[in-house]
Coordinates of C-alpha atoms in Angstrom, one line a residue:
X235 CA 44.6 -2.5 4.6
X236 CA 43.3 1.1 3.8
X237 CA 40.4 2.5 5.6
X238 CA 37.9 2.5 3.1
X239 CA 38.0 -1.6 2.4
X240 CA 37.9 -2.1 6.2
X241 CA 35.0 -0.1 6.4
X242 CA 33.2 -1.8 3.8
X243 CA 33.7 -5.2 5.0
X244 CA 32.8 -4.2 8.6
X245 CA 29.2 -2.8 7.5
X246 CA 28.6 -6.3 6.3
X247 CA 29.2 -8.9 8.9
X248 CA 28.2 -12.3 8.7
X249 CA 25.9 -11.7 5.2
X250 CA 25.6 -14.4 3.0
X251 CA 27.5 -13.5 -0.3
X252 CA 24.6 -14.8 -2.4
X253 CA 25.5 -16.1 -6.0
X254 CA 24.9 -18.6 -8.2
X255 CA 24.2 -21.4 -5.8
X256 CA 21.8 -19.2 -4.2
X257 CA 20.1 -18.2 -7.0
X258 CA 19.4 -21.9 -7.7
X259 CA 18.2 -22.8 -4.1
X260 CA 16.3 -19.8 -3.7
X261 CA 14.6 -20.1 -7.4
X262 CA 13.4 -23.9 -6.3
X263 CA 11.6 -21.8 -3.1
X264 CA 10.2 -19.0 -5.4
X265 CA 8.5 -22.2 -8.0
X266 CA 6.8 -23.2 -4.7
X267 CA 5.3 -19.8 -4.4
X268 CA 4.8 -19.6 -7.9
X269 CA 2.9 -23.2 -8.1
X270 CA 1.0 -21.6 -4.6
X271 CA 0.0 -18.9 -6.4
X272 CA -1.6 -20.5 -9.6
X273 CA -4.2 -22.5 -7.1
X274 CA -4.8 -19.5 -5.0
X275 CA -5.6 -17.7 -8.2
X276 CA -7.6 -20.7 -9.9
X277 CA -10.6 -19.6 -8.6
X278 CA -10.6 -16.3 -9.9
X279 CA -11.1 -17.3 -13.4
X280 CA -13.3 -20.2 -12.7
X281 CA -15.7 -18.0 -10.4
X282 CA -18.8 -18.1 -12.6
X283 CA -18.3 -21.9 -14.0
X284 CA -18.2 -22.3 -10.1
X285 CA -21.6 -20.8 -9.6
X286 CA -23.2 -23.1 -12.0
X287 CA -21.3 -25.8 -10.7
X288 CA -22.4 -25.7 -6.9
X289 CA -25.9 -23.6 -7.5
X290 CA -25.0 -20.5 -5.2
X291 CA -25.4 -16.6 -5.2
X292 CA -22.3 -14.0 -4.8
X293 CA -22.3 -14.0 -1.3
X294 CA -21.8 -17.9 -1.5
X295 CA -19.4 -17.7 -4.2
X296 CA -17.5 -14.6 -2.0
X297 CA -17.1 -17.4 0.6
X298 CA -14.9 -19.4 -0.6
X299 CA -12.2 -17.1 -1.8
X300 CA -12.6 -15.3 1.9
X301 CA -12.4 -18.7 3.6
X302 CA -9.5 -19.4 1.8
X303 CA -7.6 -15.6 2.6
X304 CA -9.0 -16.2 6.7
X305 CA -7.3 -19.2 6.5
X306 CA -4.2 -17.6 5.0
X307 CA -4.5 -14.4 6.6
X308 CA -5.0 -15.9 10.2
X309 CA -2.2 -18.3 10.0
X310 CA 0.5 -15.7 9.3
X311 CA 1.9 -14.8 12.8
X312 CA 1.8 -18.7 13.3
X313 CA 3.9 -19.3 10.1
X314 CA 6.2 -16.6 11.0
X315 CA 7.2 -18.2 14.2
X316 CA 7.2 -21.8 12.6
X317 CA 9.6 -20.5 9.9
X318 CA 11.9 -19.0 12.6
X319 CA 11.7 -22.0 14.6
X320 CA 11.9 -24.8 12.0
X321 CA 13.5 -23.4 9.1
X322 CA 12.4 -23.1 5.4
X323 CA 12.4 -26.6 4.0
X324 CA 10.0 -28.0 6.9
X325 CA 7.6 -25.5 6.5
X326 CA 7.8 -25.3 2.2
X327 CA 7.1 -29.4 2.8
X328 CA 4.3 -28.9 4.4
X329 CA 2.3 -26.6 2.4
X330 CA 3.4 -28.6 -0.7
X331 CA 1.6 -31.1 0.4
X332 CA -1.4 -29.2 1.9
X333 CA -2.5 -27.2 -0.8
X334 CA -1.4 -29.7 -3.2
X335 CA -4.3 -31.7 -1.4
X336 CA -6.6 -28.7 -1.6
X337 CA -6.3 -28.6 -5.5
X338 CA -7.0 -32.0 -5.7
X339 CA -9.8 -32.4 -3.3
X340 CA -11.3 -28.9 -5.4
X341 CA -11.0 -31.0 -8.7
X342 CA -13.4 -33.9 -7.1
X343 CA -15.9 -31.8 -4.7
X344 CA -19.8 -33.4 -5.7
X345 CA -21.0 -30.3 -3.2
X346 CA -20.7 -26.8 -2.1
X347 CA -19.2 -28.1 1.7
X348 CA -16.7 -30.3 0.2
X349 CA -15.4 -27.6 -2.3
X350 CA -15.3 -25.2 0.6
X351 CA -13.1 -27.3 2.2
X352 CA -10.9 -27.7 0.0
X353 CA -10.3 -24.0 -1.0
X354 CA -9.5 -24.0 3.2
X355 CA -7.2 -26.6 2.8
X356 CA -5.5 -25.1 -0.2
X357 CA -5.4 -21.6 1.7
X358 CA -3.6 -23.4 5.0
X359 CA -0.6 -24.9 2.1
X360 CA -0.9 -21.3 0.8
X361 CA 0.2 -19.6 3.9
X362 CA 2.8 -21.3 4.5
X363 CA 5.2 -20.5 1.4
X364 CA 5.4 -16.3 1.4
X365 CA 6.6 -15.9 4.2
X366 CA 9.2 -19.0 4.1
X367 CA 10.4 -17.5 0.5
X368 CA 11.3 -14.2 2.4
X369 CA 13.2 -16.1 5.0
X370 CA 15.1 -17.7 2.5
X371 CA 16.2 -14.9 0.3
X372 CA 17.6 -13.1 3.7
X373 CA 19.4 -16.8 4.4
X374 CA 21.0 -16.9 1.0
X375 CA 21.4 -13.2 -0.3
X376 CA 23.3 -10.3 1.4
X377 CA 20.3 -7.4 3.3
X378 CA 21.2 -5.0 0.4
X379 CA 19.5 -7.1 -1.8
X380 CA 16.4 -7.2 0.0
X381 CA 14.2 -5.3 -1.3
X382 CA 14.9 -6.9 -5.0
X383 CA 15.0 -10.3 -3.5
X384 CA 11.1 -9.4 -2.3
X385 CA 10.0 -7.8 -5.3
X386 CA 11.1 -11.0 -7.5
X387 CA 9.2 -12.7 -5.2
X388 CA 6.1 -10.9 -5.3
X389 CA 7.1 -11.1 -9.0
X390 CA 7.5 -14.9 -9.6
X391 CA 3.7 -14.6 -7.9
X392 CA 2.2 -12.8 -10.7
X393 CA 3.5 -15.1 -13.1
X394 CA 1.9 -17.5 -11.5
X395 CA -0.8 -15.8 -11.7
X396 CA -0.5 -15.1 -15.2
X397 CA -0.3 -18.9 -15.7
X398 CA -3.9 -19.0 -13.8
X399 CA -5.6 -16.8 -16.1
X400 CA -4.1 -17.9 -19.4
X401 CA -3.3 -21.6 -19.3
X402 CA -5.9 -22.9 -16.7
X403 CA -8.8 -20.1 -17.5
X404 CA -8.1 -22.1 -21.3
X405 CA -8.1 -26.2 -19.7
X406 CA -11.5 -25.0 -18.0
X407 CA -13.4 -24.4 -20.5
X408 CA -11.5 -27.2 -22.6
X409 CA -11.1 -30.4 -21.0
X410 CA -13.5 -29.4 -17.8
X411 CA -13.7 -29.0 -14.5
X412 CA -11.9 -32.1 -13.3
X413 CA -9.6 -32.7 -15.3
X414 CA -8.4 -28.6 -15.4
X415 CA -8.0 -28.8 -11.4
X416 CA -6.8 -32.2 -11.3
X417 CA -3.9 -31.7 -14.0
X418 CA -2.9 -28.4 -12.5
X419 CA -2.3 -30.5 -9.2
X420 CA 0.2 -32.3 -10.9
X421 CA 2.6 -28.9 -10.4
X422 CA 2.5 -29.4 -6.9
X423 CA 3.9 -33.1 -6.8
X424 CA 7.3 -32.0 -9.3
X425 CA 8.0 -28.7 -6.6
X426 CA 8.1 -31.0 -4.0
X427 CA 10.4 -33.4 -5.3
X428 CA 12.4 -30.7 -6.4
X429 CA 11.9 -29.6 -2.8
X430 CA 12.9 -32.5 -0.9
X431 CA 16.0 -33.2 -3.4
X432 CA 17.7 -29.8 -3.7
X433 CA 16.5 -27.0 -0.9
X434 CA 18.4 -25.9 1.4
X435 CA 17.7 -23.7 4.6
X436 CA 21.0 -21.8 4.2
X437 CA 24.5 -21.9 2.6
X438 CA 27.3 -24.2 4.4
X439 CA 29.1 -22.1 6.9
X440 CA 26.8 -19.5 7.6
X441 CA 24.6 -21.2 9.7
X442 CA 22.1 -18.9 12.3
X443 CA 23.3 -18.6 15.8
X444 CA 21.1 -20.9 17.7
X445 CA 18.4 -19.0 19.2
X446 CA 16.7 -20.7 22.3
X447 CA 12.6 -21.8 21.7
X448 CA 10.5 -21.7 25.7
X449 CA 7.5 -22.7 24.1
X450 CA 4.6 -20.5 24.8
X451 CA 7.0 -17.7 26.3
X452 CA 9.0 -17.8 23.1
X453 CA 5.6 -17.2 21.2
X454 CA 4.6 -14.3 23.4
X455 CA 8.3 -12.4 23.5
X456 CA 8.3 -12.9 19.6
X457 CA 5.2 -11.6 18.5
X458 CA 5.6 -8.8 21.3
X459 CA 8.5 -7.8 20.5
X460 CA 8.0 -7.6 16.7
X461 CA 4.5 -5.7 17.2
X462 CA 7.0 -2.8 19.4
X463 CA 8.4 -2.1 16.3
X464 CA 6.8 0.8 14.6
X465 CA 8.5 -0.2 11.6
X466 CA 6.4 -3.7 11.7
X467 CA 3.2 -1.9 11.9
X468 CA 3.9 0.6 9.1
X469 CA 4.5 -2.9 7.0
X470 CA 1.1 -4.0 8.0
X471 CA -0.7 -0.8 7.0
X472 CA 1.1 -0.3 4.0
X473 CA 0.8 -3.8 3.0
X474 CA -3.5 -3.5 4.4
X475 CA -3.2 -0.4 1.9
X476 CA -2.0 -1.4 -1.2
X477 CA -2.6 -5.1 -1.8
X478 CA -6.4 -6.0 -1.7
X479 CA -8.1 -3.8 -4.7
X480 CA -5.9 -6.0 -7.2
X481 CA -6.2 -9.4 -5.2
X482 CA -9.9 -8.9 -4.9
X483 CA -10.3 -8.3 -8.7
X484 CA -8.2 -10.9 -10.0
X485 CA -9.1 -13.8 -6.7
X486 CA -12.9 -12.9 -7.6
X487 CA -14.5 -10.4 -8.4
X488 CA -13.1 -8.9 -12.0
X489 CA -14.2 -11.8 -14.0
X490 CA -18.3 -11.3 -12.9
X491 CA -17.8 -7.4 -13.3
X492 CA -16.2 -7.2 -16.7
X493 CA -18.2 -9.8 -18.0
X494 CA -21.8 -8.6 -16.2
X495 CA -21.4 -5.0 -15.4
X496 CA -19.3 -3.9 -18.4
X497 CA -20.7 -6.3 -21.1
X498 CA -17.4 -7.7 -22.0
X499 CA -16.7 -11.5 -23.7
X500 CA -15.1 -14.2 -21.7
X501 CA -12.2 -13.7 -23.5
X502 CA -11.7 -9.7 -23.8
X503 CA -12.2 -9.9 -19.6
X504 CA -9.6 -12.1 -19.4
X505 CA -7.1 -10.5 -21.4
X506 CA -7.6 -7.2 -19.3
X507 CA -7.0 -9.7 -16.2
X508 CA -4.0 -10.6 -18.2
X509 CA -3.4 -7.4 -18.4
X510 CA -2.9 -6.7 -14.5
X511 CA -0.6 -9.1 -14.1
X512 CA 1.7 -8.1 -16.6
X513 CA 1.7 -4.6 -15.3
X514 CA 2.4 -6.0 -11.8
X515 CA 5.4 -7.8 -12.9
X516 CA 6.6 -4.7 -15.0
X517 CA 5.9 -2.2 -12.3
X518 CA 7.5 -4.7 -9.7
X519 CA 11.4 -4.6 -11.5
X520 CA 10.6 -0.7 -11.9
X521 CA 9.8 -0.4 -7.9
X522 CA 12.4 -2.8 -6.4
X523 CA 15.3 -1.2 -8.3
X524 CA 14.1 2.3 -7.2
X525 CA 13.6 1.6 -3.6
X526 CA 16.9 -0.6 -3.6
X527 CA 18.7 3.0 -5.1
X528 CA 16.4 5.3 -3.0
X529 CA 15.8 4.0 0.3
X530 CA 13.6 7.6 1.0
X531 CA 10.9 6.6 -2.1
X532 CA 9.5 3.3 -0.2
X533 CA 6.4 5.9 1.1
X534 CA 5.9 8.0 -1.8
X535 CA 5.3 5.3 -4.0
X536 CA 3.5 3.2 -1.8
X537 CA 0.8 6.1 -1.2
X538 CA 1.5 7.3 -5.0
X539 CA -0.4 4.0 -5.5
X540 CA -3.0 4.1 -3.5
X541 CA -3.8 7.5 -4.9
X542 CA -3.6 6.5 -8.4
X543 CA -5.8 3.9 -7.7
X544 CA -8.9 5.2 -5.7
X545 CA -8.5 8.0 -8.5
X546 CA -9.1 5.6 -11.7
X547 CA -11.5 3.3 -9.7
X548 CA -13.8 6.1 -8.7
X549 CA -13.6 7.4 -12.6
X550 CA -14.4 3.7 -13.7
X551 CA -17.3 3.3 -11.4
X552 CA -19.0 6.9 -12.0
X553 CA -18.1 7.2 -15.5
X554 CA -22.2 8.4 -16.5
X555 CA -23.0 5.9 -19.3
X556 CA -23.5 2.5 -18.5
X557 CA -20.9 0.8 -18.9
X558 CA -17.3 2.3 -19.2
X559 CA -15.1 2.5 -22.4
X560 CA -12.5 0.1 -23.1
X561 CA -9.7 3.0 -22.8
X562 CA -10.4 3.4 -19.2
X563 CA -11.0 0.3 -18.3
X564 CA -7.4 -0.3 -20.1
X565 CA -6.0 2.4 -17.8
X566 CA -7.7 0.7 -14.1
X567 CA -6.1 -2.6 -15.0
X568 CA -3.1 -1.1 -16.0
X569 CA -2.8 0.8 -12.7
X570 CA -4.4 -2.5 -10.5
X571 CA -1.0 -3.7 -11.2
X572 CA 1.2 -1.7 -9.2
X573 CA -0.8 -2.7 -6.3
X574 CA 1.3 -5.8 -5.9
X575 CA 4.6 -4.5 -6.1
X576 CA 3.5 -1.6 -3.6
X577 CA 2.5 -4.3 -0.9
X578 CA 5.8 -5.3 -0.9
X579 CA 7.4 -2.3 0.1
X580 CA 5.6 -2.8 3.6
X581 CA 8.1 -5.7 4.1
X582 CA 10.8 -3.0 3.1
X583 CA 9.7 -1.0 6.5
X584 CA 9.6 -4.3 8.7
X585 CA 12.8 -6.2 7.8
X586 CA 15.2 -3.3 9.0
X587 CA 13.3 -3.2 12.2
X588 CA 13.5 -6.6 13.1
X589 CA 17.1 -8.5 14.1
X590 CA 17.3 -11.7 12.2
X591 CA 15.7 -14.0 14.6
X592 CA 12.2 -12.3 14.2
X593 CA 12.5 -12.0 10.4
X594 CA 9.4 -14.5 9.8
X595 CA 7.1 -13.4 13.2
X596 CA 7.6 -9.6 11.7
X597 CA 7.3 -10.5 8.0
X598 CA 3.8 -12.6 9.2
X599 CA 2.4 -9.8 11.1
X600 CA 3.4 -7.4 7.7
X601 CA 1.9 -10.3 5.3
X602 CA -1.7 -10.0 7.3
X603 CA -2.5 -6.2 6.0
X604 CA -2.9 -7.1 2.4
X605 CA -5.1 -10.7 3.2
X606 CA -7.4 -9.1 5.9
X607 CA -8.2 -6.4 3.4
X608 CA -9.0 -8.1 1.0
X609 CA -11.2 -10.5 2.9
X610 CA -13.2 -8.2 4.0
X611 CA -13.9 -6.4 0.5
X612 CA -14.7 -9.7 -0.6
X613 CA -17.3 -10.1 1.9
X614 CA -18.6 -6.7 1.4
X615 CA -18.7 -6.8 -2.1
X616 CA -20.8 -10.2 -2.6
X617 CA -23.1 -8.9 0.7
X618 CA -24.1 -5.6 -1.6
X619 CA -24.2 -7.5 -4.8
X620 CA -27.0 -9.0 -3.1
X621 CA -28.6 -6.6 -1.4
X622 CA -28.7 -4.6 -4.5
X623 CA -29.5 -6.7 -7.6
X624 CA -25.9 -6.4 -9.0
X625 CA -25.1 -3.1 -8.8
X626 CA -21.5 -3.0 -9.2
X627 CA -21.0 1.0 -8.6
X628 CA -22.2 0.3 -4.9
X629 CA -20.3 -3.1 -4.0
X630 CA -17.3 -2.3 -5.4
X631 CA -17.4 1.5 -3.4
X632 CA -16.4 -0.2 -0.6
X633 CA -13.0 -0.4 -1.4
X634 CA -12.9 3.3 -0.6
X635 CA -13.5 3.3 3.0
X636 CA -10.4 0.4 3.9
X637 CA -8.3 2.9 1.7
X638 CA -9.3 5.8 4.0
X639 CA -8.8 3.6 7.4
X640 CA -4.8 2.3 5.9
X641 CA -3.8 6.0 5.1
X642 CA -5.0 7.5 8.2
X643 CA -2.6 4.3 9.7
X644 CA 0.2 5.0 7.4
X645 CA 0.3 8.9 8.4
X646 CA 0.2 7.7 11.6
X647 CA 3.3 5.7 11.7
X648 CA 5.2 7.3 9.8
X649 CA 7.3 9.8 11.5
X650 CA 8.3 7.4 14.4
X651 CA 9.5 4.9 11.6
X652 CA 11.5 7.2 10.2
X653 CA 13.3 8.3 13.9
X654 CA 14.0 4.9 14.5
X655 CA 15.1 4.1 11.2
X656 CA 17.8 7.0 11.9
X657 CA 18.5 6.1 14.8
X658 CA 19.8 2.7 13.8
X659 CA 21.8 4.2 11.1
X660 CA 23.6 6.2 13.7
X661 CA 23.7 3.6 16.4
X662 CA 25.5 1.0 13.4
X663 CA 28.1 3.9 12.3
X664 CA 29.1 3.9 15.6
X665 CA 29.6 0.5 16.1
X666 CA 31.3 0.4 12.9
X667 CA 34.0 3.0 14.0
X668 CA 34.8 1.2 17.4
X669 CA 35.1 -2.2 16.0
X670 CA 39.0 -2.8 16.2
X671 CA 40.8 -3.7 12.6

């Protein structure tokens, strides 16, 4: 056996070899995230219809979109640990059904408390299929693969996104309310069949060492020793960074500002929504192939990002005549779209930190950046919509100011990542040259 194959399969123990079969499982896991996504994102072009429907202001309307991301945001770190501890198909069961229920329940609400509920509901089902969809791809594909694995996943997101804003945005103002939410349910009862018939955790034979669960101690020596990590923090930050200007303005908020602030038609404002999520999923291959070539890039893009965005934002929102041409609002939604791909290079920074045991605690903590961000800009934006008769320059400013708290973070972090990231390279080159042949 010559030195160089021995090598190579000693760099790789006990990976999954990934394939065909694991394509297939793994795809029935990504159409659960993909059916999630299409009722997280229902909202966002229904926003307005949803004013009229339940008589309320923009802070109102900001409420249920941030009850719905608290929900998801705060029930991360809990996910995580239930994913490590119960597997993928318990947990993708459960939010099938929960935010299944929440679509459905949204379809029927007579009142402003019963559709608020509901959006809480679907945000709990929500939660719990990200990080499970992670889990699987490092169950079922080999670690080089990761960072593709992740951006496919953040990828099969925007499509379902994409589905929200053409098809469903379309049913609204066709067949209603009702029947628009109500049908789109329907999605959620064919994953989970698909679920229950055909998922599984992990490929035969390469089952996880058993890992012993102390109940609350368990919880406390998880989350503690994920949050050591420097590389799980950089996630977070990164993630906090680079997700929330494109969730908030396709969750909420770019429907009302294209439509009032820019003087657009229904249908031009959604194509430039449309817009965003095609870029996301055409930036997405672009990204994951670069960082999965060029482990060094993961930072420079994810801060190229940012950068490019607070740049064409500011431009939008202080170009001097009143409203903005179409060209450059062309070029923001354009740009909006790498946000999503860039929020998945934080997990890039936490999954080589973390052993295999805490890949759903770390890939939780990570998945709360981009959620708690955007939260809070949706908050802020519907409190100074408010407060200032609809003056979109001033709400949407705010976005600035969570930029300026994630890079300060990020620069932070950064050079103690990168130690420890080198120091586990040389720690696993050593253990590859004493491991007998």
């Amino acid at each position: 056996m010559s030195s160089a194959s021995s090598s190579s399969r000693l760099t790789l123990p006990g990976e999954p070899p990934g394939g065909r079969r694991a394509m297939a499982v793994w795809g029935i896991g990504v159409s659960v995230y993909f059916v999630a996504v299409i009722f997280r994102t229902s909202l966002g072009v229904a926003g307005l219809d949803a004013a009229d429907r339940f008589h309320v202001n923009a802070s109102a309307l900001s409420t249920f979109s941030i009850l719905q991301l608290l929900v998801y945001a705060g029930m991360q770190i809990p996910v995580g640990l239930l994913v490590d501890r119960l597997g993928t198909k318990k947990v993708l069961t459960i939010g099938v059904v929960l935010f299944t229920a929440g679509q459905l329940g949204f379809a029927f609400s007579p009142s402003y408390g019963m559709a608020l509920a509901s959006r809480a509901l679907l945000g709990c089902g929500d939660a719990l299929t990200f990080i499970s969809v992670l889990r699987l791809g490092t169950r079922w594909f080999p670690a080089r693969r990761g960072p593709l694995i992740a951006q496919f996943a953040g990828l099969a997101g925007m499509a379902g996104n994409l589905v929200s804003t053409l098809v469903l945005a379309r049913l609204l103002h066709g067949v209603g309310w009702t029947a628009a939410f109500a049908g789109s349910a329907l999605a959620g009862v064919v994953v989970l069949v698909l679920l229950l018939l055909f998922l599984q955790d992990h490929p035969e034979g390469w089952e996880p060492e058993p890992f012993p669960h102390q109940g609350a101690a368990y919880v406390r020596r998880q989350i503690a020793a994920s949050w050591r990590e420097p590389g799980t923090r950089l996630g977070l930050w990164v993630h906090f960074t680079t997700q929330f200007p494109a969730m908030v303005f396709l969750l909420l908020w770019g429907m009302p500002f294209l439509v009032q602030a820019q003087g657009l038609s229904r249908a031009t404002a959604g194509e430039l929504l449309t817009l965003v999520v095609v870029s996301n999923m055409v930036v997405g291959l672009v990204y994951g192939q670069v960082i999965a070539r060029h482990h060094a890039a993961r930072l420079p893009l994810a801060l190229g990002t940012v950068a490019a965005t607070a740049t064409v934002w500011a431009a939008a929102l202080a170009y001097p005549a009143d409203r903005a041409p179409m060209w450059l609002l062309i070029v923001l939604c354009t740009v909006l779209g790498a946000c999503g791909p860039a929020s998945m290079i934080g997990f890039d920074f936490a999954r080589p930190a973390n052993p295999a045991e805490r890949q759903g605690t770390a890939s939780g903590i990570t998945n709360m950046g981009g959620f708690v961000a955007s939260m809070t800009t949706l908050f802020a934006i519907g409190v100074l919509l408010d407060a200032t008769g609809d003056n979109y320059t001033v709400a949407f400013s705010s976005v600035f100011f969570l930029q300026a708290l994630g890079i300060s973070q990020i620069l932070r972090l950064r050079g103690r990542v990168a130690r420890r990231e080198r120091e586990r390279l040389v720690a696993s080159r050593v253990e590859t040259v004493h491991v007998p042949v």
